[in-house]
Amino acid sequence: MGKITLKQVRKSFGDVAVIPGIDLDIDEGEFVVFVGPSGCGKSTLLRLIAGLEDTTGGVIEIDGKDATQLPPAKRGLAMVFQSYALYPHMSVRKNIAFPLKMAGLPVAEQEKRVANAARILNLTSYLDRRPGQLSGGQRQRVAIGRAIVREPAAFLFDEPLSNLDAALRVSMRQEITELHQTLKTTMIYVTHDQVEAMTMADKIVVLNAGRIEQVGSPLELYHHPANLFVAGFIGSPKMNLIDGAEAAKHGAVTIGIRPEHITVQDGGPWQGVVGLSEHLGSDTFLRVQVDGVGMLTVRAGGEITLRHGDAVALAPQLDKLHRFGTDGKALA
Amino acid sequence: MATQSSRIAARIMVAPSVILLFVWMIVPLAMTVWFSFRLYRLLSPDRTGWVGMRNYTWFLNSPDFWLAISNTLLLVGGVLAITIIFGVLIALLLDQPVWGQGPLRILVISPFFVMPPVAASIWENLFMHPQNGMFASLALGLGYQPVLFMEDYPMASVIFIVAWEWLPFATLILLTALQSLSSEQIEAAEIDGAGPFNRFRYIVLPHLTRAITVVVLIQTIFLLGIFGEIFTTTQGGPGSASTTLPYMIYKQAVIAKDIGRAAAGGIIAVILANIVAYFLMRGIGKHLDA
Amino acid sequence: MARTYSTRRKILTTAAAWGVALLIFFPVLWMILTSFKTEASAVASPPQLFSADWTFENYAEVWSRSDYPRFFWNSVVISIGSTLLGLAIAIPAAWSMAFVPGKRTKDLLMWMLSTKMMPAVGVLIPMYLLFQRLGLFDTKIGLVLALMLMNLPIIVWMLYTYFKEIPGEILEAARMDGASLWNEIVHVLTPMALPGIASTLLLNVILAWNEAFWTITLTTTKAAPLSAFIASFSAPQGLFYAKLSAASTMAIAPILILGWFSQKQLVRGLTFGAVK
């Protein structure tokens, strides 16, 4: 249960090809995150899988069966929306029971499943409230509850945390990850936030302009970005990308190096001046203007005392250098 | 933002409304077109036949025709002007902090609930009647001659009555719009040095554009067909002084019993209504991007 | 931040507002007062705001001379019937326009409204003949249909503006949850749009109640509503004012009272959703 395969899936709105053709395998029980900048087609792809939009071409298989023409309700998938999309006129209990009622389940069974979902999500004491009386995090949990009672083949999440404040986002992130570990159901999660992608995913699909840039585990993407786009998108702060003469020295059009792979070191090859230093306590991020290289972000220790205007020498760890060719693809 | 199946469902669900309205519009319209080319007089039922454009030429050449057109436009324009100007003023007043907002609204909205024949007959009899009306008593009490409203100022009287009926509508829409204007905007303008007039001119009035658009659209729809108020009060008179296009058609159909001519008038009215509708919809479609 | 106003200013604006409001309301008030006067004091000069000889005589006489309950019942059936039927037809149409808009949606909506601009008098004779031929003349069913079609564009438009405020994601959620189109409309859309539907219902009941062209021309006795009832009283001269006022009051009282009680809902509906 829960294997989804996309074969040459295409989507156009009028003359505009939003998704020119995507092949993707999602295995049973996997937590897959679609990540990319806004407008990259990740939400559209999710809606195609959900059946809320028609495909222009290609095949969507769910558990080996062609589901391309099936209406959303027949695909056995559940979706959690960005706005939660709770029914404001129904109590939490009725919201969660709604899909079961639509499926015509006996009332006793409905109650059992609602109670079970409420227990898992800590919603038991809120069952008789209306969505309007709940906090953002609670609403989010109701939306998830409504999804899990159906025991779907897969869960689809469309940027579910973007309406929450920062602290709540972190804890909901953990809750969803734990939920995945408990249920072991396939989950497809759309976000523009690469931190969410890194922390939650078994497999990340990086999308850009309707195309897949790279598919892989979070660490694969981090350590072996296939191209400039993935290199720049994954990781925070961003990888430093340097082109020109410095890149040519390494036989590439562009080289990339992550902030943690540059050390402040007397006698280092790169001489620069500190522009900005951000002290996070545990770390300090320095923005350094290096002659002939450009502005670099460097992660240094929390105790470092460099300030604006100080001269500094930097040493890159050459074995961590990423090299990219003219087409933006990583060089072996 | 939808799938093929939901688009098909949408077509099916919108179809009953469209088909019903189309039939409701086209069947009587087709019959009217048919009649408009025929000799069809209820007083001489045995004389029938095709008359070509003669019904139209009679109607267009009738001395009442241009008067009826200008009266129709005067009625629509006059009522729109009165209701919008006074509507804005009253809305501005009611938007101030006052005691008894609720009861005030109830008083102001009341004329809207009064059916047109009742409104017309209250005004005609209880107020504007030259012997027994309240205005006549007031005039006599002050030593003036009573005004013969329906004889001397028939159009003005009709416009006044219709404006009274529609004033609540305009006022309440404008008031609702005013109340949605954030006080921060007004305060910002005040800090920027705008006096009361400039605040109204540059902040309040632009904010009301949309509401005024709705008032114009809805009222025009209803005002173009105004009939009952004239029927109850002046009967289009004296002479043809307060005959509007709908009333002129009515006179042909019901008084002269010449269905052919009335039908020709009906078609002319439909064409004019469509011209007005075209300009109105084009001007307003932009503002109503709800 | 709410601003503080001086009490003096509030007293002045209150007085002005009440003055204007009473002026607007005065004709209705005067009609009601006149309905309780004798015919003699109704035309007394100078006019008497309250007369000494209060009487219910006029109401009794109007009641005994006409079949008020029948007119009243016809008005109720026609106005509520036409509105409910209109809602049943308009809700699916408004759903389509609000949630599956196409390039032509706006044009369609404007076309619907423009059908209302056709002067009714222009098609009076054909309509009369059609109603005769179809056996709808002087029937409640005929008037329910006519008024439903008259108000359908307004109903569709109002519902459309209310539906547009409902986020499409909620309907998509219902679709994901396995709701059929019917269930989506009945269990999700309609309950969510209930305040809007109520406003639409109220406003259109009032419009239908006050319609005074088709209700008069397409009826004689059987199906005649209160608009026809009042038209039959409209040839009074002089000594007839008190009874005319009583009949008028009886014709408008039901809708006036309904309107007063539902004033808040109604104002929202009156704005046709175009003013937030």
mmCIF file of N, CA and C in Angstrom, chain C residues 142-253:
data_model
loop_
_atom_site.group_PDB
_atom_site.id
_atom_site.type_symbol
_atom_site.label_atom_id
_atom_site.label_comp_id
_atom_site.label_asym_id
_atom_site.label_seq_id
_atom_site.Cartn_x
_atom_site.Cartn_y
_atom_site.Cartn_z
ATOM 1 N N GLY C 142 -48.190 30.280 -11.639
ATOM 2 C CA GLY C 142 -47.751 31.187 -12.704
ATOM 3 C C GLY C 142 -46.953 32.345 -12.142
ATOM 4 N N LEU C 143 -47.446 32.957 -11.058
ATOM 5 C CA LEU C 143 -46.740 34.101 -10.472
ATOM 6 C C LEU C 143 -45.441 33.680 -9.810
ATOM 7 N N VAL C 144 -45.452 32.494 -9.184
ATOM 8 C CA VAL C 144 -44.211 31.994 -8.579
ATOM 9 C C VAL C 144 -43.153 31.888 -9.674
ATOM 10 N N LEU C 145 -43.525 31.336 -10.817
ATOM 11 C CA LEU C 145 -42.570 31.189 -11.922
ATOM 12 C C LEU C 145 -42.107 32.555 -12.432
ATOM 13 N N ALA C 146 -43.077 33.456 -12.655
ATOM 14 C CA ALA C 146 -42.728 34.766 -13.220
ATOM 15 C C ALA C 146 -41.789 35.522 -12.290
ATOM 16 N N LEU C 147 -42.124 35.568 -11.002
ATOM 17 C CA LEU C 147 -41.291 36.342 -10.075
ATOM 18 C C LEU C 147 -39.960 35.644 -9.827
ATOM 19 N N MET C 148 -39.973 34.298 -9.859
ATOM 20 C CA MET C 148 -38.707 33.583 -9.718
ATOM 21 C C MET C 148 -37.771 34.004 -10.850
ATOM 22 N N LEU C 149 -38.280 34.007 -12.075
ATOM 23 C CA LEU C 149 -37.435 34.359 -13.220
ATOM 24 C C LEU C 149 -37.029 35.819 -13.172
ATOM 25 N N MET C 150 -37.923 36.675 -12.661
ATOM 26 C CA MET C 150 -37.575 38.091 -12.551
ATOM 27 C C MET C 150 -36.407 38.305 -11.605
ATOM 28 N N ASN C 151 -36.422 37.563 -10.489
ATOM 29 C CA ASN C 151 -35.393 37.792 -9.472
ATOM 30 C C ASN C 151 -34.191 36.863 -9.598
ATOM 31 N N LEU C 152 -34.284 35.871 -10.486
ATOM 32 C CA LEU C 152 -33.185 34.906 -10.605
ATOM 33 C C LEU C 152 -31.812 35.558 -10.815
ATOM 34 N N PRO C 153 -31.697 36.559 -11.701
ATOM 35 C CA PRO C 153 -30.375 37.166 -11.886
ATOM 36 C C PRO C 153 -29.825 37.755 -10.588
ATOM 37 N N ILE C 154 -30.703 38.398 -9.819
ATOM 38 C CA ILE C 154 -30.254 38.998 -8.550
ATOM 39 C C ILE C 154 -29.835 37.896 -7.580
ATOM 40 N N ILE C 155 -30.622 36.825 -7.535
ATOM 41 C CA ILE C 155 -30.294 35.729 -6.609
ATOM 42 C C ILE C 155 -28.946 35.122 -6.992
ATOM 43 N N VAL C 156 -28.770 34.860 -8.290
ATOM 44 C CA VAL C 156 -27.502 34.262 -8.728
ATOM 45 C C VAL C 156 -26.341 35.188 -8.374
ATOM 46 N N TRP C 157 -26.517 36.460 -8.654
ATOM 47 C CA TRP C 157 -25.424 37.387 -8.400
ATOM 48 C C TRP C 157 -25.073 37.449 -6.910
ATOM 49 N N MET C 158 -26.103 37.579 -6.073
ATOM 50 C CA MET C 158 -25.826 37.667 -4.637
ATOM 51 C C MET C 158 -25.126 36.410 -4.145
ATOM 52 N N LEU C 159 -25.649 35.246 -4.529
ATOM 53 C CA LEU C 159 -25.029 33.996 -4.081
ATOM 54 C C LEU C 159 -23.596 33.905 -4.589
ATOM 55 N N TYR C 160 -23.412 34.303 -5.840
ATOM 56 C CA TYR C 160 -22.069 34.265 -6.423
ATOM 57 C C TYR C 160 -21.082 35.064 -5.568
ATOM 58 N N THR C 161 -21.479 36.276 -5.177
ATOM 59 C CA THR C 161 -20.546 37.086 -4.390
ATOM 60 C C THR C 161 -20.300 36.469 -3.013
ATOM 61 N N TYR C 162 -21.334 35.861 -2.434
ATOM 62 C CA TYR C 162 -21.111 35.216 -1.130
ATOM 63 C C TYR C 162 -20.230 33.982 -1.279
ATOM 64 N N PHE C 163 -20.492 33.185 -2.313
ATOM 65 C CA PHE C 163 -19.713 31.951 -2.483
ATOM 66 C C PHE C 163 -18.248 32.258 -2.731
ATOM 67 N N LYS C 164 -17.987 33.364 -3.422
ATOM 68 C CA LYS C 164 -16.601 33.682 -3.742
ATOM 69 C C LYS C 164 -15.763 33.926 -2.496
ATOM 70 N N GLU C 165 -16.442 34.238 -1.390
ATOM 71 C CA GLU C 165 -15.689 34.475 -0.151
ATOM 72 C C GLU C 165 -15.282 33.171 0.525
ATOM 73 N N ILE C 166 -15.846 32.061 0.072
ATOM 74 C CA ILE C 166 -15.503 30.780 0.692
ATOM 75 C C ILE C 166 -14.272 30.227 -0.008
ATOM 76 N N PRO C 167 -13.222 29.874 0.790
ATOM 77 C CA PRO C 167 -12.008 29.400 0.144
ATOM 78 C C PRO C 167 -12.244 28.090 -0.608
ATOM 79 N N GLY C 168 -11.762 28.022 -1.821
ATOM 80 C CA GLY C 168 -11.928 26.834 -2.639
ATOM 81 C C GLY C 168 -11.304 25.596 -2.017
ATOM 82 N N GLU C 169 -10.252 25.815 -1.188
ATOM 83 C CA GLU C 169 -9.582 24.669 -0.562
ATOM 84 C C GLU C 169 -10.534 23.827 0.272
ATOM 85 N N ILE C 170 -11.529 24.492 0.886
ATOM 86 C CA ILE C 170 -12.441 23.732 1.737
ATOM 87 C C ILE C 170 -13.276 22.779 0.896
ATOM 88 N N LEU C 171 -13.690 23.245 -0.280
ATOM 89 C CA LEU C 171 -14.460 22.356 -1.147
ATOM 90 C C LEU C 171 -13.573 21.248 -1.701
ATOM 91 N N GLU C 172 -12.292 21.584 -1.944
ATOM 92 C CA GLU C 172 -11.364 20.550 -2.409
ATOM 93 C C GLU C 172 -11.133 19.516 -1.325
ATOM 94 N N ALA C 173 -11.063 20.006 -0.078
ATOM 95 C CA ALA C 173 -10.901 19.071 1.042
ATOM 96 C C ALA C 173 -12.080 18.108 1.069
ATOM 97 N N ALA C 174 -13.288 18.646 0.867
ATOM 98 C CA ALA C 174 -14.469 17.787 0.873
ATOM 99 C C ALA C 174 -14.377 16.774 -0.260
ATOM 100 N N ARG C 175 -13.873 17.212 -1.400
ATOM 101 C CA ARG C 175 -13.740 16.296 -2.535
ATOM 102 C C ARG C 175 -12.750 15.182 -2.203
ATOM 103 N N MET C 176 -11.633 15.575 -1.558
ATOM 104 C CA MET C 176 -10.652 14.567 -1.147
ATOM 105 C C MET C 176 -11.270 13.612 -0.126
ATOM 106 N N ASP C 177 -12.141 14.161 0.719
ATOM 107 C CA ASP C 177 -12.763 13.343 1.757
ATOM 108 C C ASP C 177 -13.849 12.436 1.196
ATOM 109 N N GLY C 178 -14.023 12.454 -0.083
ATOM 110 C CA GLY C 178 -14.958 11.510 -0.691
ATOM 111 C C GLY C 178 -16.362 12.049 -0.889
ATOM 112 N N ALA C 179 -16.546 13.377 -0.722
ATOM 113 C CA ALA C 179 -17.888 13.922 -0.889
ATOM 114 C C ALA C 179 -18.227 14.016 -2.376
ATOM 115 N N SER C 180 -19.425 13.591 -2.726
ATOM 116 C CA SER C 180 -19.895 13.790 -4.096
ATOM 117 C C SER C 180 -20.251 15.259 -4.260
ATOM 118 N N LEU C 181 -20.523 15.668 -5.476
ATOM 119 C CA LEU C 181 -20.882 17.066 -5.716
ATOM 120 C C LEU C 181 -22.084 17.468 -4.869
ATOM 121 N N TRP C 182 -23.054 16.568 -4.820
ATOM 122 C CA TRP C 182 -24.267 16.818 -4.026
ATOM 123 C C TRP C 182 -23.902 17.038 -2.560
ATOM 124 N N ASN C 183 -23.073 16.124 -2.015
ATOM 125 C CA ASN C 183 -22.681 16.252 -0.611
ATOM 126 C C ASN C 183 -21.839 17.498 -0.373
ATOM 127 N N GLU C 184 -21.014 17.823 -1.359
ATOM 128 C CA GLU C 184 -20.170 19.008 -1.246
ATOM 129 C C GLU C 184 -21.049 20.250 -1.108
ATOM 130 N N ILE C 185 -22.121 20.299 -1.907
ATOM 131 C CA ILE C 185 -22.995 21.476 -1.863
ATOM 132 C C ILE C 185 -23.878 21.463 -0.628
ATOM 133 N N VAL C 186 -24.418 20.281 -0.290
ATOM 134 C CA VAL C 186 -25.375 20.215 0.817
ATOM 135 C C VAL C 186 -24.687 20.278 2.175
ATOM 136 N N HIS C 187 -23.570 19.552 2.335
ATOM 137 C CA HIS C 187 -22.966 19.457 3.667
ATOM 138 C C HIS C 187 -21.890 20.482 3.927
ATOM 139 N N VAL C 188 -21.300 21.041 2.882
ATOM 140 C CA VAL C 188 -20.188 21.976 3.109
ATOM 141 C C VAL C 188 -20.529 23.388 2.644
ATOM 142 N N LEU C 189 -20.873 23.534 1.360
ATOM 143 C CA LEU C 189 -21.070 24.888 0.837
ATOM 144 C C LEU C 189 -22.272 25.585 1.473
ATOM 145 N N THR C 190 -23.426 24.926 1.434
ATOM 146 C CA THR C 190 -24.644 25.579 1.914
ATOM 147 C C THR C 190 -24.544 25.979 3.384
ATOM 148 N N PRO C 191 -24.104 25.079 4.279
ATOM 149 C CA PRO C 191 -24.003 25.520 5.683
ATOM 150 C C PRO C 191 -23.009 26.666 5.858
ATOM 151 N N MET C 192 -21.922 26.648 5.084
ATOM 152 C CA MET C 192 -20.933 27.721 5.241
ATOM 153 C C MET C 192 -21.462 29.049 4.737
ATOM 154 N N ALA C 193 -22.312 28.988 3.711
ATOM 155 C CA ALA C 193 -22.810 30.227 3.106
ATOM 156 C C ALA C 193 -24.155 30.619 3.686
ATOM 157 N N LEU C 194 -24.546 29.969 4.793
ATOM 158 C CA LEU C 194 -25.893 30.179 5.306
ATOM 159 C C LEU C 194 -26.258 31.644 5.557
ATOM 160 N N PRO C 195 -25.362 32.437 6.178
ATOM 161 C CA PRO C 195 -25.738 33.844 6.376
ATOM 162 C C PRO C 195 -26.009 34.555 5.051
ATOM 163 N N GLY C 196 -25.192 34.282 4.058
ATOM 164 C CA GLY C 196 -25.396 34.889 2.747
ATOM 165 C C GLY C 196 -26.683 34.421 2.104
ATOM 166 N N ILE C 197 -26.967 33.136 2.248
ATOM 167 C CA ILE C 197 -28.192 32.610 1.670
ATOM 168 C C ILE C 197 -29.404 33.227 2.366
ATOM 169 N N ALA C 198 -29.282 33.420 3.682
ATOM 170 C CA ALA C 198 -30.390 34.036 4.419
ATOM 171 C C ALA C 198 -30.632 35.464 3.940
ATOM 172 N N SER C 199 -29.552 36.226 3.747
ATOM 173 C CA SER C 199 -29.719 37.598 3.249
ATOM 174 C C SER C 199 -30.373 37.600 1.877
ATOM 175 N N THR C 200 -29.916 36.704 1.028
ATOM 176 C CA THR C 200 -30.473 36.610 -0.318
ATOM 177 C C THR C 200 -31.957 36.302 -0.256
ATOM 178 N N LEU C 201 -32.289 35.342 0.609
ATOM 179 C CA LEU C 201 -33.690 34.949 0.770
ATOM 180 C C LEU C 201 -34.535 36.151 1.188
ATOM 181 N N LEU C 202 -34.065 36.838 2.226
ATOM 182 C CA LEU C 202 -34.825 37.978 2.742
ATOM 183 C C LEU C 202 -35.044 39.045 1.688
ATOM 184 N N LEU C 203 -33.948 39.450 1.035
ATOM 185 C CA LEU C 203 -34.057 40.547 0.083
ATOM 186 C C LEU C 203 -35.000 40.183 -1.058
ATOM 187 N N ASN C 204 -34.925 38.941 -1.500
ATOM 188 C CA ASN C 204 -35.754 38.565 -2.642
ATOM 189 C C ASN C 204 -37.201 38.334 -2.258
ATOM 190 N N VAL C 205 -37.435 37.911 -1.011
ATOM 191 C CA VAL C 205 -38.823 37.835 -0.545
ATOM 192 C C VAL C 205 -39.412 39.246 -0.571
ATOM 193 N N ILE C 206 -38.624 40.219 -0.128
ATOM 194 C CA ILE C 206 -39.119 41.597 -0.112
ATOM 195 C C ILE C 206 -39.372 42.105 -1.527
ATOM 196 N N LEU C 207 -38.417 41.858 -2.418
ATOM 197 C CA LEU C 207 -38.600 42.303 -3.810
ATOM 198 C C LEU C 207 -39.840 41.664 -4.418
ATOM 199 N N ALA C 208 -40.051 40.372 -4.139
ATOM 200 C CA ALA C 208 -41.204 39.675 -4.711
ATOM 201 C C ALA C 208 -42.497 40.188 -4.082
ATOM 202 N N TRP C 209 -42.460 40.429 -2.791
ATOM 203 C CA TRP C 209 -43.645 40.922 -2.080
ATOM 204 C C TRP C 209 -44.080 42.276 -2.646
ATOM 205 N N ASN C 210 -43.095 43.094 -2.971
ATOM 206 C CA ASN C 210 -43.389 44.451 -3.416
ATOM 207 C C ASN C 210 -43.554 44.571 -4.928
ATOM 208 N N GLU C 211 -43.388 43.475 -5.650
ATOM 209 C CA GLU C 211 -43.523 43.520 -7.111
ATOM 210 C C GLU C 211 -44.965 43.883 -7.432
ATOM 211 N N ALA C 212 -45.138 44.873 -8.297
ATOM 212 C CA ALA C 212 -46.500 45.358 -8.520
ATOM 213 C C ALA C 212 -46.821 45.543 -9.993
ATOM 214 N N PHE C 213 -46.139 44.799 -10.857
ATOM 215 C CA PHE C 213 -46.535 44.867 -12.265
ATOM 216 C C PHE C 213 -47.131 43.544 -12.721
ATOM 217 N N TRP C 214 -46.321 42.500 -12.692
ATOM 218 C CA TRP C 214 -46.843 41.191 -13.092
ATOM 219 C C TRP C 214 -47.910 40.701 -12.124
ATOM 220 N N THR C 215 -47.728 40.999 -10.853
ATOM 221 C CA THR C 215 -48.720 40.518 -9.885
ATOM 222 C C THR C 215 -50.089 41.149 -10.150
ATOM 223 N N ILE C 216 -50.097 42.344 -10.735
ATOM 224 C CA ILE C 216 -51.391 42.988 -11.011
ATOM 225 C C ILE C 216 -51.909 42.602 -12.393
ATOM 226 N N THR C 217 -50.998 42.556 -13.381
ATOM 227 C CA THR C 217 -51.466 42.305 -14.745
ATOM 228 C C THR C 217 -51.761 40.838 -15.018
ATOM 229 N N LEU C 218 -51.141 39.947 -14.279
ATOM 230 C CA LEU C 218 -51.327 38.529 -14.580
ATOM 231 C C LEU C 218 -52.299 37.842 -13.616
ATOM 232 N N THR C 219 -53.042 38.636 -12.844
ATOM 233 C CA THR C 219 -54.021 38.025 -11.939
ATOM 234 C C THR C 219 -55.345 38.779 -12.064
ATOM 235 N N THR C 220 -56.402 38.129 -11.629
ATOM 236 C CA THR C 220 -57.657 38.857 -11.457
ATOM 237 C C THR C 220 -58.121 38.758 -10.007
ATOM 238 N N THR C 221 -58.433 37.546 -9.567
ATOM 239 C CA THR C 221 -58.904 37.417 -8.186
ATOM 240 C C THR C 221 -58.220 36.290 -7.451
ATOM 241 N N LYS C 222 -58.224 35.107 -8.049
ATOM 242 C CA LYS C 222 -57.810 33.894 -7.347
ATOM 243 C C LYS C 222 -56.403 34.013 -6.764
ATOM 244 N N ALA C 223 -55.479 34.449 -7.583
ATOM 245 C CA ALA C 223 -54.080 34.439 -7.173
ATOM 246 C C ALA C 223 -53.573 35.831 -6.817
ATOM 247 N N ALA C 224 -54.483 36.821 -6.766
ATOM 248 C CA ALA C 224 -54.039 38.198 -6.575
ATOM 249 C C ALA C 224 -53.423 38.394 -5.189
ATOM 250 N N PRO C 225 -52.199 38.935 -5.121
ATOM 251 C CA PRO C 225 -51.577 39.209 -3.827
ATOM 252 C C PRO C 225 -51.882 40.623 -3.335
ATOM 253 N N LEU C 226 -51.180 41.050 -2.290
ATOM 254 C CA LEU C 226 -51.500 42.329 -1.655
ATOM 255 C C LEU C 226 -51.280 43.537 -2.560
ATOM 256 N N SER C 227 -50.365 43.414 -3.536
ATOM 257 C CA SER C 227 -50.165 44.550 -4.449
ATOM 258 C C SER C 227 -51.451 44.816 -5.239
ATOM 259 N N ALA C 228 -52.137 43.739 -5.625
ATOM 260 C CA ALA C 228 -53.405 43.901 -6.338
ATOM 261 C C ALA C 228 -54.482 44.397 -5.383
ATOM 262 N N PHE C 229 -54.423 43.919 -4.140
ATOM 263 C CA PHE C 229 -55.363 44.358 -3.107
ATOM 264 C C PHE C 229 -55.307 45.875 -2.945
ATOM 265 N N ILE C 230 -54.084 46.411 -2.909
ATOM 266 C CA ILE C 230 -53.954 47.851 -2.680
ATOM 267 C C ILE C 230 -54.327 48.617 -3.947
ATOM 268 N N ALA C 231 -54.055 48.025 -5.110
ATOM 269 C CA ALA C 231 -54.420 48.692 -6.357
ATOM 270 C C ALA C 231 -55.929 48.872 -6.447
ATOM 271 N N SER C 232 -56.664 47.921 -5.886
ATOM 272 C CA SER C 232 -58.122 48.011 -5.934
ATOM 273 C C SER C 232 -58.638 49.130 -5.026
ATOM 274 N N PHE C 233 -57.788 49.629 -4.150
ATOM 275 C CA PHE C 233 -58.199 50.721 -3.261
ATOM 276 C C PHE C 233 -57.765 52.080 -3.780
ATOM 277 N N SER C 234 -57.159 52.098 -4.982
ATOM 278 C CA SER C 234 -56.487 53.344 -5.333
ATOM 279 C C SER C 234 -57.317 54.248 -6.227
ATOM 280 N N ALA C 235 -58.572 54.418 -5.928
ATOM 281 C CA ALA C 235 -59.312 55.463 -6.626
ATOM 282 C C ALA C 235 -60.036 56.327 -5.617
ATOM 283 N N PRO C 236 -59.342 56.651 -4.537
ATOM 284 C CA PRO C 236 -60.062 57.337 -3.468
ATOM 285 C C PRO C 236 -59.972 58.832 -3.645
ATOM 286 N N GLN C 237 -60.983 59.541 -3.303
ATOM 287 C CA GLN C 237 -60.895 60.995 -3.284
ATOM 288 C C GLN C 237 -61.353 61.475 -1.920
ATOM 289 N N GLY C 238 -60.641 62.423 -1.408
ATOM 290 C CA GLY C 238 -61.048 63.122 -0.194
ATOM 291 C C GLY C 238 -61.388 62.257 0.995
ATOM 292 N N LEU C 239 -62.629 61.896 1.094
ATOM 293 C CA LEU C 239 -63.122 61.305 2.329
ATOM 294 C C LEU C 239 -62.669 59.870 2.558
ATOM 295 N N PHE C 240 -61.702 59.441 1.793
ATOM 296 C CA PHE C 240 -61.357 58.038 1.797
ATOM 297 C C PHE C 240 -59.996 57.751 2.445
ATOM 298 N N TYR C 241 -59.359 58.815 2.972
ATOM 299 C CA TYR C 241 -57.958 58.692 3.369
ATOM 300 C C TYR C 241 -57.707 57.690 4.470
ATOM 301 N N ALA C 242 -58.545 57.669 5.466
ATOM 302 C CA ALA C 242 -58.296 56.809 6.611
ATOM 303 C C ALA C 242 -58.352 55.353 6.196
ATOM 304 N N LYS C 243 -59.364 55.026 5.374
ATOM 305 C CA LYS C 243 -59.477 53.634 4.931
ATOM 306 C C LYS C 243 -58.333 53.259 3.992
ATOM 307 N N LEU C 244 -57.965 54.200 3.114
ATOM 308 C CA LEU C 244 -56.812 53.949 2.226
ATOM 309 C C LEU C 244 -55.554 53.681 3.061
ATOM 310 N N SER C 245 -55.386 54.494 4.102
ATOM 311 C CA SER C 245 -54.214 54.323 4.965
ATOM 312 C C SER C 245 -54.255 52.983 5.672
ATOM 313 N N ALA C 246 -55.441 52.591 6.119
ATOM 314 C CA ALA C 246 -55.551 51.306 6.815
ATOM 315 C C ALA C 246 -55.204 50.175 5.861
ATOM 316 N N ALA C 247 -55.764 50.232 4.658
ATOM 317 C CA ALA C 247 -55.484 49.172 3.684
ATOM 318 C C ALA C 247 -53.994 49.151 3.346
ATOM 319 N N SER C 248 -53.412 50.335 3.157
ATOM 320 C CA SER C 248 -51.981 50.409 2.846
ATOM 321 C C SER C 248 -51.146 49.820 3.974
ATOM 322 N N THR C 249 -51.503 50.194 5.202
ATOM 323 C CA THR C 249 -50.768 49.672 6.348
ATOM 324 C C THR C 249 -50.853 48.149 6.379
ATOM 325 N N MET C 250 -52.046 47.639 6.099
ATOM 326 C CA MET C 250 -52.205 46.188 6.109
ATOM 327 C C MET C 250 -51.375 45.532 5.013
ATOM 328 N N ALA C 251 -51.203 46.221 3.900
ATOM 329 C CA ALA C 251 -50.449 45.640 2.786
ATOM 330 C C ALA C 251 -48.954 45.598 3.065
ATOM 331 N N ILE C 252 -48.467 46.637 3.753
ATOM 332 C CA ILE C 252 -47.011 46.678 3.934
ATOM 333 C C ILE C 252 -46.552 46.173 5.294
ATOM 334 N N ALA C 253 -47.490 46.085 6.282
ATOM 335 C CA ALA C 253 -47.072 45.745 7.648
ATOM 336 C C ALA C 253 -46.270 44.452 7.729
#
